[in-house]
Amino acid sequence: MNWQAWRDEFPILSRTTYLNSCSLGALGRRAQARVATFQEEWSAWGAAAWYELWMGRLAELRRRVAALLGAAQTEIALQPSTSVALAAVASAVDYRRRPRIVVAELDFPTLAYQWMVRPDVEVVRVPSDDGATIDPQRFADAVDDRTAILATSHVFFTTGAIQDLRALADIAHARGALFLVDAYQSAGQVPIDVHRDDVDILTTGPLKWLLGGPGLAYLYVREALLEALRPTMTGWFGARDQFDFDIARFEFKDDARRFELGTPSLPSVHFALGGQEVIDEIGVPAIRERNRVLTERLVAAAQAAGLRLRVAPDADARSAIVMIADADPAGAVAHLAERGIIVDWRPGFVRISPHFYNTEAEIDRVVEELVAWRS
Ligand SMILES: Cc1ncc(COP(=O)(O)O)c(C=O)c1O
């Protein structure tokens, strides 16, 4: 793979050292071209573009996302955000016999919030012993036969640690609970196969590693669950006979689109298709190998410079999110930004997230500048 050649796809890389892909993936020329086409179509066709072109684009996106996740196209719904996707799922579950949801304390908060607002549900947070990972046994101790869903991340946004989905699926299913995965920080950088790993429900979106920008998210629901999961929030995109406009009758679509609500953001769909095209062309396994090289170089350089890291201890469980401890992370981020290096911070840590389009030289430079800032 000629990684250097891919850099031309992303104009931001010629202006900055961009190491913040876990917040927002770089905007590529293909995404820009897709949106330019959308605008031309809007201008040329008006509303006719909906039927002739844009419904097909929604199907193209569902098809590409299904292939990315190892799912069937009929198991994918488009959503405006993962928060909405989770709210739709949360609305579809019967909590009377199973009023508990198990999450991890390292998960992104929106995952727990969906259930914290429900008076009929108790949220259990599984603790981390080392601050970076969670031992699957901790989940096994927490999931019981009153648990409706074990819901946790594939990759933790705070530490980059990758969880073993198959092990967690087995823990959930042994107790009769559903297994839900927040894959926002893994899709596009770590391979996913929902059928192989026995995942019931998964949310993700194009914003980060999929290079597709904000305004959209993806929901996978296992086919065998679709009939039983009947959301109590819905809209005309979830209706079987959407274009009958019958206000007296509502039936859900048979496939995962039953979780869709209203008109999707078409600019976002086109940005997402452009990013997804790049990811599909390179392939996630190749991206994973490239990101592993960059991540391990970053970890080794930071450790050699005496910096303290918060990452998974086992290299195989590390992804391209590296947390470096700093007493003043906001100050460090501002210092680096003045030097054209874009990273991010979370309390107590500078967060550096390279993607396949970064270079070894950029990795070395961020560590050098971080060391200079601290001295
Ligand atoms: C792990 C994870 N889940 C979810 C989100 C965002 O969810 P939403 O699409 O609701 O903004 C993020 C980041 O923004 C994230 O890192």
PDB file of C-alpha atoms in Angstrom, residues 119-338:
ATOM      1  CA  PRO A 119     -37.217   5.378  36.058  1.00  0.00           C
ATOM      2  CA  ASP A 120     -37.845   1.662  35.429  1.00  0.00           C
ATOM      3  CA  VAL A 121     -34.172   0.848  34.784  1.00  0.00           C
ATOM      4  CA  GLU A 122     -31.107   0.476  37.017  1.00  0.00           C
ATOM      5  CA  VAL A 123     -27.715   1.150  35.379  1.00  0.00           C
ATOM      6  CA  VAL A 124     -24.754  -0.880  36.680  1.00  0.00           C
ATOM      7  CA  ARG A 125     -21.269   0.488  35.879  1.00  0.00           C
ATOM      8  CA  VAL A 126     -18.506  -2.104  35.718  1.00  0.00           C
ATOM      9  CA  PRO A 127     -15.240  -0.722  37.151  1.00  0.00           C
ATOM     10  CA  SER A 128     -11.798  -0.755  35.538  1.00  0.00           C
ATOM     11  CA  ASP A 129      -8.968  -2.096  37.709  1.00  0.00           C
ATOM     12  CA  ASP A 130      -6.136  -0.434  35.775  1.00  0.00           C
ATOM     13  CA  GLY A 131      -7.940   2.654  34.383  1.00  0.00           C
ATOM     14  CA  ALA A 132      -7.371   1.490  30.785  1.00  0.00           C
ATOM     15  CA  THR A 133      -9.087  -1.871  30.289  1.00  0.00           C
ATOM     16  CA  ILE A 134     -11.838  -3.979  31.848  1.00  0.00           C
ATOM     17  CA  ASP A 135     -11.344  -7.636  32.704  1.00  0.00           C
ATOM     18  CA  PRO A 136     -14.191  -9.655  31.077  1.00  0.00           C
ATOM     19  CA  GLN A 137     -14.623 -11.421  34.417  1.00  0.00           C
ATOM     20  CA  ARG A 138     -15.811  -8.081  35.843  1.00  0.00           C
ATOM     21  CA  PHE A 139     -18.652  -8.106  33.297  1.00  0.00           C
ATOM     22  CA  ALA A 140     -19.403 -11.747  34.094  1.00  0.00           C
ATOM     23  CA  ASP A 141     -19.727 -10.791  37.775  1.00  0.00           C
ATOM     24  CA  ALA A 142     -22.137  -7.939  36.941  1.00  0.00           C
ATOM     25  CA  VAL A 143     -24.464  -9.538  34.365  1.00  0.00           C
ATOM     26  CA  ASP A 144     -27.282 -11.548  35.961  1.00  0.00           C
ATOM     27  CA  ASP A 145     -30.681 -12.898  34.991  1.00  0.00           C
ATOM     28  CA  ARG A 146     -32.243  -9.500  35.699  1.00  0.00           C
ATOM     29  CA  THR A 147     -29.983  -7.863  33.097  1.00  0.00           C
ATOM     30  CA  ALA A 148     -31.715  -6.775  29.882  1.00  0.00           C
ATOM     31  CA  ILE A 149     -28.596  -5.612  28.022  1.00  0.00           C
ATOM     32  CA  LEU A 150     -24.831  -5.716  28.407  1.00  0.00           C
ATOM     33  CA  ALA A 151     -23.907  -2.504  26.589  1.00  0.00           C
ATOM     34  CA  THR A 152     -20.288  -1.477  26.175  1.00  0.00           C
ATOM     35  CA  SER A 153     -17.666  -0.143  23.750  1.00  0.00           C
ATOM     36  CA  HIS A 154     -15.606  -2.061  21.249  1.00  0.00           C
ATOM     37  CA  VAL A 155     -12.800   0.528  21.697  1.00  0.00           C
ATOM     38  CA  PHE A 156     -12.818   2.813  24.757  1.00  0.00           C
ATOM     39  CA  PHE A 157     -12.725   6.507  23.787  1.00  0.00           C
ATOM     40  CA  THR A 158     -10.645   7.330  26.860  1.00  0.00           C
ATOM     41  CA  THR A 159      -7.935   4.700  26.485  1.00  0.00           C
ATOM     42  CA  GLY A 160      -8.078   3.169  22.991  1.00  0.00           C
ATOM     43  CA  ALA A 161      -8.290  -0.325  24.524  1.00  0.00           C
ATOM     44  CA  ILE A 162     -10.022  -2.926  22.316  1.00  0.00           C
ATOM     45  CA  GLN A 163     -12.491  -5.261  24.001  1.00  0.00           C
ATOM     46  CA  ASP A 164     -13.015  -8.925  23.048  1.00  0.00           C
ATOM     47  CA  LEU A 165     -16.541  -8.844  21.607  1.00  0.00           C
ATOM     48  CA  ARG A 166     -16.981 -12.592  21.367  1.00  0.00           C
ATOM     49  CA  ALA A 167     -16.095 -13.086  25.047  1.00  0.00           C
ATOM     50  CA  LEU A 168     -18.553 -10.362  26.088  1.00  0.00           C
ATOM     51  CA  ALA A 169     -21.308 -11.723  23.818  1.00  0.00           C
ATOM     52  CA  ASP A 170     -20.935 -15.130  25.473  1.00  0.00           C
ATOM     53  CA  ILE A 171     -21.147 -13.540  28.944  1.00  0.00           C
ATOM     54  CA  ALA A 172     -24.356 -11.676  28.035  1.00  0.00           C
ATOM     55  CA  HIS A 173     -26.011 -14.600  26.293  1.00  0.00           C
ATOM     56  CA  ALA A 174     -25.187 -17.065  29.102  1.00  0.00           C
ATOM     57  CA  ARG A 175     -27.538 -14.977  31.273  1.00  0.00           C
ATOM     58  CA  GLY A 176     -30.152 -14.394  28.576  1.00  0.00           C
ATOM     59  CA  ALA A 177     -29.195 -10.715  28.138  1.00  0.00           C
ATOM     60  CA  LEU A 178     -28.733  -8.884  24.837  1.00  0.00           C
ATOM     61  CA  PHE A 179     -25.255  -7.717  23.821  1.00  0.00           C
ATOM     62  CA  LEU A 180     -25.016  -4.144  22.487  1.00  0.00           C
ATOM     63  CA  VAL A 181     -21.761  -2.617  21.206  1.00  0.00           C
ATOM     64  CA  ASP A 182     -20.839   1.060  20.846  1.00  0.00           C
ATOM     65  CA  ALA A 183     -18.397   0.784  17.952  1.00  0.00           C
ATOM     66  CA  TYR A 184     -17.955   4.494  17.296  1.00  0.00           C
ATOM     67  CA  GLN A 185     -14.246   4.329  18.107  1.00  0.00           C
ATOM     68  CA  SER A 186     -13.539   1.090  16.273  1.00  0.00           C
ATOM     69  CA  ALA A 187     -15.396   1.103  12.938  1.00  0.00           C
ATOM     70  CA  GLY A 188     -12.846   2.047  10.288  1.00  0.00           C
ATOM     71  CA  GLN A 189      -9.746   1.295  12.352  1.00  0.00           C
ATOM     72  CA  VAL A 190     -10.419  -2.179  13.822  1.00  0.00           C
ATOM     73  CA  PRO A 191     -12.112  -5.003  11.867  1.00  0.00           C
ATOM     74  CA  ILE A 192     -15.667  -5.843  12.960  1.00  0.00           C
ATOM     75  CA  ASP A 193     -17.712  -8.964  12.231  1.00  0.00           C
ATOM     76  CA  VAL A 194     -21.014  -8.848  14.081  1.00  0.00           C
ATOM     77  CA  HIS A 195     -22.172 -12.294  12.964  1.00  0.00           C
ATOM     78  CA  ARG A 196     -18.904 -14.023  13.884  1.00  0.00           C
ATOM     79  CA  ASP A 197     -18.852 -12.330  17.285  1.00  0.00           C
ATOM     80  CA  ASP A 198     -22.555 -12.902  17.982  1.00  0.00           C
ATOM     81  CA  VAL A 199     -23.349  -9.208  18.494  1.00  0.00           C
ATOM     82  CA  ASP A 200     -27.074  -8.391  18.843  1.00  0.00           C
ATOM     83  CA  ILE A 201     -27.047  -4.613  18.400  1.00  0.00           C
ATOM     84  CA  LEU A 202     -24.281  -2.213  17.351  1.00  0.00           C
ATOM     85  CA  THR A 203     -24.065   1.539  16.895  1.00  0.00           C
ATOM     86  CA  THR A 204     -21.408   3.527  15.092  1.00  0.00           C
ATOM     87  CA  GLY A 205     -21.090   6.470  12.731  1.00  0.00           C
ATOM     88  CA  PRO A 206     -18.987   8.114  10.028  1.00  0.00           C
ATOM     89  CA  LEU A 207     -17.588  11.029  12.051  1.00  0.00           C
ATOM     90  CA  LYS A 208     -14.250   9.606  13.148  1.00  0.00           C
ATOM     91  CA  TRP A 209     -12.301   6.700  11.641  1.00  0.00           C
ATOM     92  CA  LEU A 210     -14.738   6.411   8.709  1.00  0.00           C
ATOM     93  CA  LEU A 211     -13.833   9.922   7.460  1.00  0.00           C
ATOM     94  CA  GLY A 212     -17.467  10.826   6.784  1.00  0.00           C
ATOM     95  CA  GLY A 213     -18.245  13.824   9.002  1.00  0.00           C
ATOM     96  CA  PRO A 214     -21.098  14.564  11.434  1.00  0.00           C
ATOM     97  CA  GLY A 215     -24.868  14.361  11.162  1.00  0.00           C
ATOM     98  CA  LEU A 216     -25.332  10.618  10.765  1.00  0.00           C
ATOM     99  CA  ALA A 217     -24.978   7.303  12.606  1.00  0.00           C
ATOM    100  CA  TYR A 218     -25.508   3.621  11.887  1.00  0.00           C
ATOM    101  CA  LEU A 219     -27.488   1.013  13.788  1.00  0.00           C
ATOM    102  CA  TYR A 220     -27.115  -2.744  13.293  1.00  0.00           C
ATOM    103  CA  VAL A 221     -29.800  -5.042  14.738  1.00  0.00           C
ATOM    104  CA  ARG A 222     -29.513  -8.809  14.378  1.00  0.00           C
ATOM    105  CA  GLU A 223     -32.192 -10.081  12.000  1.00  0.00           C
ATOM    106  CA  ALA A 224     -33.642 -12.619  14.460  1.00  0.00           C
ATOM    107  CA  LEU A 225     -34.385  -9.792  16.936  1.00  0.00           C
ATOM    108  CA  LEU A 226     -36.164  -7.445  14.571  1.00  0.00           C
ATOM    109  CA  GLU A 227     -39.661  -8.832  14.993  1.00  0.00           C
ATOM    110  CA  ALA A 228     -39.472  -8.714  18.804  1.00  0.00           C
ATOM    111  CA  LEU A 229     -37.918  -5.242  19.077  1.00  0.00           C
ATOM    112  CA  ARG A 230     -40.706  -2.746  18.477  1.00  0.00           C
ATOM    113  CA  PRO A 231     -39.508   0.817  19.118  1.00  0.00           C
ATOM    114  CA  THR A 232     -41.967   3.159  20.828  1.00  0.00           C
ATOM    115  CA  MET A 233     -40.438   6.159  19.077  1.00  0.00           C
ATOM    116  CA  THR A 234     -40.792   6.122  15.324  1.00  0.00           C
ATOM    117  CA  GLY A 235     -41.587   8.049  12.146  1.00  0.00           C
ATOM    118  CA  TRP A 236     -42.637   7.600   8.543  1.00  0.00           C
ATOM    119  CA  PHE A 237     -39.252   6.207   7.465  1.00  0.00           C
ATOM    120  CA  GLY A 238     -39.950   3.279   9.814  1.00  0.00           C
ATOM    121  CA  ALA A 239     -43.362   2.571   8.284  1.00  0.00           C
ATOM    122  CA  ARG A 240     -43.792  -0.330   5.873  1.00  0.00           C
ATOM    123  CA  ASP A 241     -45.995   1.601   3.458  1.00  0.00           C
ATOM    124  CA  GLN A 242     -44.194   4.891   3.838  1.00  0.00           C
ATOM    125  CA  PHE A 243     -45.580   6.416   0.665  1.00  0.00           C
ATOM    126  CA  ASP A 244     -49.217   5.425   1.255  1.00  0.00           C
ATOM    127  CA  PHE A 245     -49.525   8.368   3.661  1.00  0.00           C
ATOM    128  CA  ASP A 246     -52.236   6.516   5.604  1.00  0.00           C
ATOM    129  CA  ILE A 247     -52.654   8.349   8.912  1.00  0.00           C
ATOM    130  CA  ALA A 248     -54.968   5.629  10.307  1.00  0.00           C
ATOM    131  CA  ARG A 249     -52.616   2.659   9.938  1.00  0.00           C
ATOM    132  CA  PHE A 250     -48.995   2.050  11.020  1.00  0.00           C
ATOM    133  CA  GLU A 251     -46.969  -1.102  10.513  1.00  0.00           C
ATOM    134  CA  PHE A 252     -43.230  -1.389  10.943  1.00  0.00           C
ATOM    135  CA  LYS A 253     -40.961  -2.183   8.046  1.00  0.00           C
ATOM    136  CA  ASP A 254     -39.784  -5.794   8.268  1.00  0.00           C
ATOM    137  CA  ASP A 255     -36.066  -5.010   8.221  1.00  0.00           C
ATOM    138  CA  ALA A 256     -33.855  -2.804  10.419  1.00  0.00           C
ATOM    139  CA  ARG A 257     -35.203   0.320   8.738  1.00  0.00           C
ATOM    140  CA  ARG A 258     -38.059  -0.042  11.241  1.00  0.00           C
ATOM    141  CA  PHE A 259     -35.686   1.875  13.556  1.00  0.00           C
ATOM    142  CA  GLU A 260     -35.420   4.833  11.179  1.00  0.00           C
ATOM    143  CA  LEU A 261     -37.440   7.955  11.979  1.00  0.00           C
ATOM    144  CA  GLY A 262     -37.537  10.924   9.602  1.00  0.00           C
ATOM    145  CA  THR A 263     -35.825  12.463   6.588  1.00  0.00           C
ATOM    146  CA  PRO A 264     -32.081  11.779   6.775  1.00  0.00           C
ATOM    147  CA  SER A 265     -29.486  14.521   6.358  1.00  0.00           C
ATOM    148  CA  LEU A 266     -28.557  14.080   2.705  1.00  0.00           C
ATOM    149  CA  PRO A 267     -25.400  16.210   2.787  1.00  0.00           C
ATOM    150  CA  SER A 268     -24.192  13.957   5.633  1.00  0.00           C
ATOM    151  CA  VAL A 269     -25.088  10.849   3.649  1.00  0.00           C
ATOM    152  CA  HIS A 270     -22.930  12.091   0.755  1.00  0.00           C
ATOM    153  CA  PHE A 271     -19.988  13.049   2.971  1.00  0.00           C
ATOM    154  CA  ALA A 272     -20.267   9.615   4.579  1.00  0.00           C
ATOM    155  CA  LEU A 273     -20.301   7.829   1.215  1.00  0.00           C
ATOM    156  CA  GLY A 274     -17.120   9.631   0.165  1.00  0.00           C
ATOM    157  CA  GLY A 275     -15.324   8.616   3.351  1.00  0.00           C
ATOM    158  CA  GLN A 276     -16.659   5.076   3.195  1.00  0.00           C
ATOM    159  CA  GLU A 277     -15.426   4.721  -0.394  1.00  0.00           C
ATOM    160  CA  VAL A 278     -11.866   5.373   0.806  1.00  0.00           C
ATOM    161  CA  ILE A 279     -12.166   2.961   3.732  1.00  0.00           C
ATOM    162  CA  ASP A 280     -13.653   0.253   1.496  1.00  0.00           C
ATOM    163  CA  GLU A 281     -10.930   0.692  -1.095  1.00  0.00           C
ATOM    164  CA  ILE A 282      -8.086   0.344   1.410  1.00  0.00           C
ATOM    165  CA  GLY A 283      -9.842  -2.217   3.633  1.00  0.00           C
ATOM    166  CA  VAL A 284      -9.976  -2.152   7.422  1.00  0.00           C
ATOM    167  CA  PRO A 285      -7.447  -5.004   7.945  1.00  0.00           C
ATOM    168  CA  ALA A 286      -4.791  -2.978   6.070  1.00  0.00           C
ATOM    169  CA  ILE A 287      -5.729   0.158   8.036  1.00  0.00           C
ATOM    170  CA  ARG A 288      -5.440  -1.797  11.286  1.00  0.00           C
ATOM    171  CA  GLU A 289      -1.912  -2.932  10.390  1.00  0.00           C
ATOM    172  CA  ARG A 290      -0.852   0.588   9.385  1.00  0.00           C
ATOM    173  CA  ASN A 291      -2.354   2.126  12.510  1.00  0.00           C
ATOM    174  CA  ARG A 292      -0.680  -0.505  14.646  1.00  0.00           C
ATOM    175  CA  VAL A 293       2.730   0.551  13.281  1.00  0.00           C
ATOM    176  CA  LEU A 294       2.016   4.222  13.995  1.00  0.00           C
ATOM    177  CA  THR A 295       0.541   3.507  17.443  1.00  0.00           C
ATOM    178  CA  GLU A 296       3.429   1.339  18.585  1.00  0.00           C
ATOM    179  CA  ARG A 297       5.932   3.913  17.343  1.00  0.00           C
ATOM    180  CA  LEU A 298       4.096   6.568  19.352  1.00  0.00           C
ATOM    181  CA  VAL A 299       3.928   4.408  22.477  1.00  0.00           C
ATOM    182  CA  ALA A 300       7.616   3.487  22.247  1.00  0.00           C
ATOM    183  CA  ALA A 301       8.773   7.074  21.611  1.00  0.00           C
ATOM    184  CA  ALA A 302       6.661   8.455  24.454  1.00  0.00           C
ATOM    185  CA  GLN A 303       7.877   5.808  26.872  1.00  0.00           C
ATOM    186  CA  ALA A 304      11.499   6.381  25.822  1.00  0.00           C
ATOM    187  CA  ALA A 305      11.002  10.102  26.545  1.00  0.00           C
ATOM    188  CA  GLY A 306       9.793   9.270  30.057  1.00  0.00           C
ATOM    189  CA  LEU A 307       6.154  10.197  29.452  1.00  0.00           C
ATOM    190  CA  ARG A 308       3.439   8.314  31.338  1.00  0.00           C
ATOM    191  CA  LEU A 309       0.806   6.603  29.206  1.00  0.00           C
ATOM    192  CA  ARG A 310      -2.690   5.303  29.745  1.00  0.00           C
ATOM    193  CA  VAL A 311      -3.147   2.541  27.176  1.00  0.00           C
ATOM    194  CA  ALA A 312      -3.875  -1.198  27.247  1.00  0.00           C
ATOM    195  CA  PRO A 313      -0.809  -3.077  28.571  1.00  0.00           C
ATOM    196  CA  ASP A 314      -1.070  -5.687  25.787  1.00  0.00           C
ATOM    197  CA  ALA A 315      -0.112  -4.266  22.360  1.00  0.00           C
ATOM    198  CA  ASP A 316      -2.728  -6.434  20.597  1.00  0.00           C
ATOM    199  CA  ALA A 317      -5.447  -4.705  22.625  1.00  0.00           C
ATOM    200  CA  ARG A 318      -4.211  -1.209  21.726  1.00  0.00           C
ATOM    201  CA  SER A 319      -5.802   0.896  18.985  1.00  0.00           C
ATOM    202  CA  ALA A 320      -4.745   4.256  17.554  1.00  0.00           C
ATOM    203  CA  ILE A 321      -5.858   6.309  20.567  1.00  0.00           C
ATOM    204  CA  VAL A 322      -2.932   7.086  22.866  1.00  0.00           C
ATOM    205  CA  MET A 323      -3.387   8.965  26.140  1.00  0.00           C
ATOM    206  CA  ILE A 324      -0.324  10.751  27.537  1.00  0.00           C
ATOM    207  CA  ALA A 325      -0.529  12.072  31.097  1.00  0.00           C
ATOM    208  CA  ASP A 326       0.004  15.812  31.507  1.00  0.00           C
ATOM    209  CA  ALA A 327      -0.673  18.171  34.408  1.00  0.00           C
ATOM    210  CA  ASP A 328      -1.972  20.819  31.989  1.00  0.00           C
ATOM    211  CA  PRO A 329      -3.332  18.966  28.939  1.00  0.00           C
ATOM    212  CA  ALA A 330      -5.256  22.001  27.607  1.00  0.00           C
ATOM    213  CA  GLY A 331      -2.014  24.005  27.734  1.00  0.00           C
ATOM    214  CA  ALA A 332      -0.155  21.236  25.923  1.00  0.00           C
ATOM    215  CA  VAL A 333      -2.812  21.052  23.201  1.00  0.00           C
ATOM    216  CA  ALA A 334      -2.645  24.840  22.696  1.00  0.00           C
ATOM    217  CA  HIS A 335       1.172  24.735  22.587  1.00  0.00           C
ATOM    218  CA  LEU A 336       1.096  22.005  19.939  1.00  0.00           C
ATOM    219  CA  ALA A 337      -1.619  23.836  17.946  1.00  0.00           C
ATOM    220  CA  GLU A 338       0.635  26.902  17.740  1.00  0.00           C
TER     221      GLU A 338
END
